[in-house]
Amino acid sequence: MRNKRAWIVPALTVLLAALAFYLPPQLSRWDDQQLMDDPRILQVEEGEGLAESLRLTAAEKLMLLRGGSLSFLALTGEEAEIRYILQDGEGGAYISSEPEVGEPAGDSEEWTARLAAVKRELLALQRAGGLPELWTEASGPELLDGGEILYIDSSTQVNFLVYHMELSAPDWGAGVTVDEQTGKILSLSLRWSREAPPSWGAAGAAGFGGAWRDYWGMDSVDPGWNSARVNDILASAQAFSNSGGDSSGAGEVVFTYDGQTLRVPLYGWCSAGVCAVQWNM
């Protein structure tokens, strides 16, 4: 009996060593064969979920949008762009654009909720000095139409959805582009009749640069943003409207974020009976 036990231990050792050498490759082959027999297809939703999990801040999305490295997919209601060519007094031409939108996409409840959210954003910007005094909480704008655009970063496949809304009020109208995730307004075009220009109040537009810096979560705004050109476009709405014939002006406000520079264009123009200011268009 003792002799049998003596040879069993070495035999088991040899067997275990052989299994350790041959079994892992065989298990791998069995696993590969099983995958070939029963393949697992990655669903599109899983890929989208991965991209959406890489959340971007509003400031990061603005950097991508101004950098021009994004492709986009126009969703329901988005088919074209309107382009405005603005000529300043020094012979320079400036081009801006905003989406042309059709009927609002999705159900009406979604767009009603979006309108309520945009009203809150506009009112907050107005109180912070980022917009002129347009209305009170009791007299907000109405939604005319809207549409959606999906932007995609081709290098990372990170994507984000924005929607454009056309708003109407008795004395003014606006086009706003909003980040779906954060609810932040990324760009806007404010229009009014020449006879009823908006007012910035007693403080004027002195808080404009700081208000948008804080609103977008930028690190800083160039202290020289309030140049004569920018101030004329923003704060001189009354003079702009009373200039008589057609007129236009262009400037920019420079922000920094994470060591990068963001130059945001600002345009103003009057033609016939309508005047407008376009911010980041």
C-alpha angles and dihedrals in degrees: 000000000000090000092053091052090049094061096038093068096055090044092054090048091054092046093050091048091052092049091049090054102042105027102068095055090046092049089050091052091048090050092049091049091050091052090051092049093045109024120194112221117208108235119229089237091061092054091048090049091055092051093046091050088066094078119197126205121237089254092053091050091050090052090053093046094050091043092063094222097120130097118209141207115212110220130197111324096019116100110134148002132250112220124200119199109205122196118201126203093262095060097259120139121215126190125205131170144192131186121272106226136198130189116343112269122231127018122327093245090063093051092044089055090047091051091052090050093048091050089056091049093049092047091050090051090048092053092046093052097254094115136029121258104280110152147334130250089266096055110044129157127271127236116250099176143319147190143191137243126192112210119202129194103218094204097054102016088231108151137187134188125229129180131206123215131190110212129193132198131168096264103021146021133208142194114209132185113206134192106237095211101048099023089229120147107240099184140356145188116209118197131184140167116267089240094057112041118178121252127229092202128230095319094052117202095321092120097048100100095044093045093056092042090058094039094054094038095242120165095232146340123227105261089222092062092108094074122158090257095052093042091051090054095047109030102029096067090130094051090040091056094044094051090103108220132039116311139166142181138186136201141144142229117218121216132178127217128175091343094310130111123234117194110197116196123224123196133182130184145162125204126169106322098339132082128184145183118207120198121194092344 
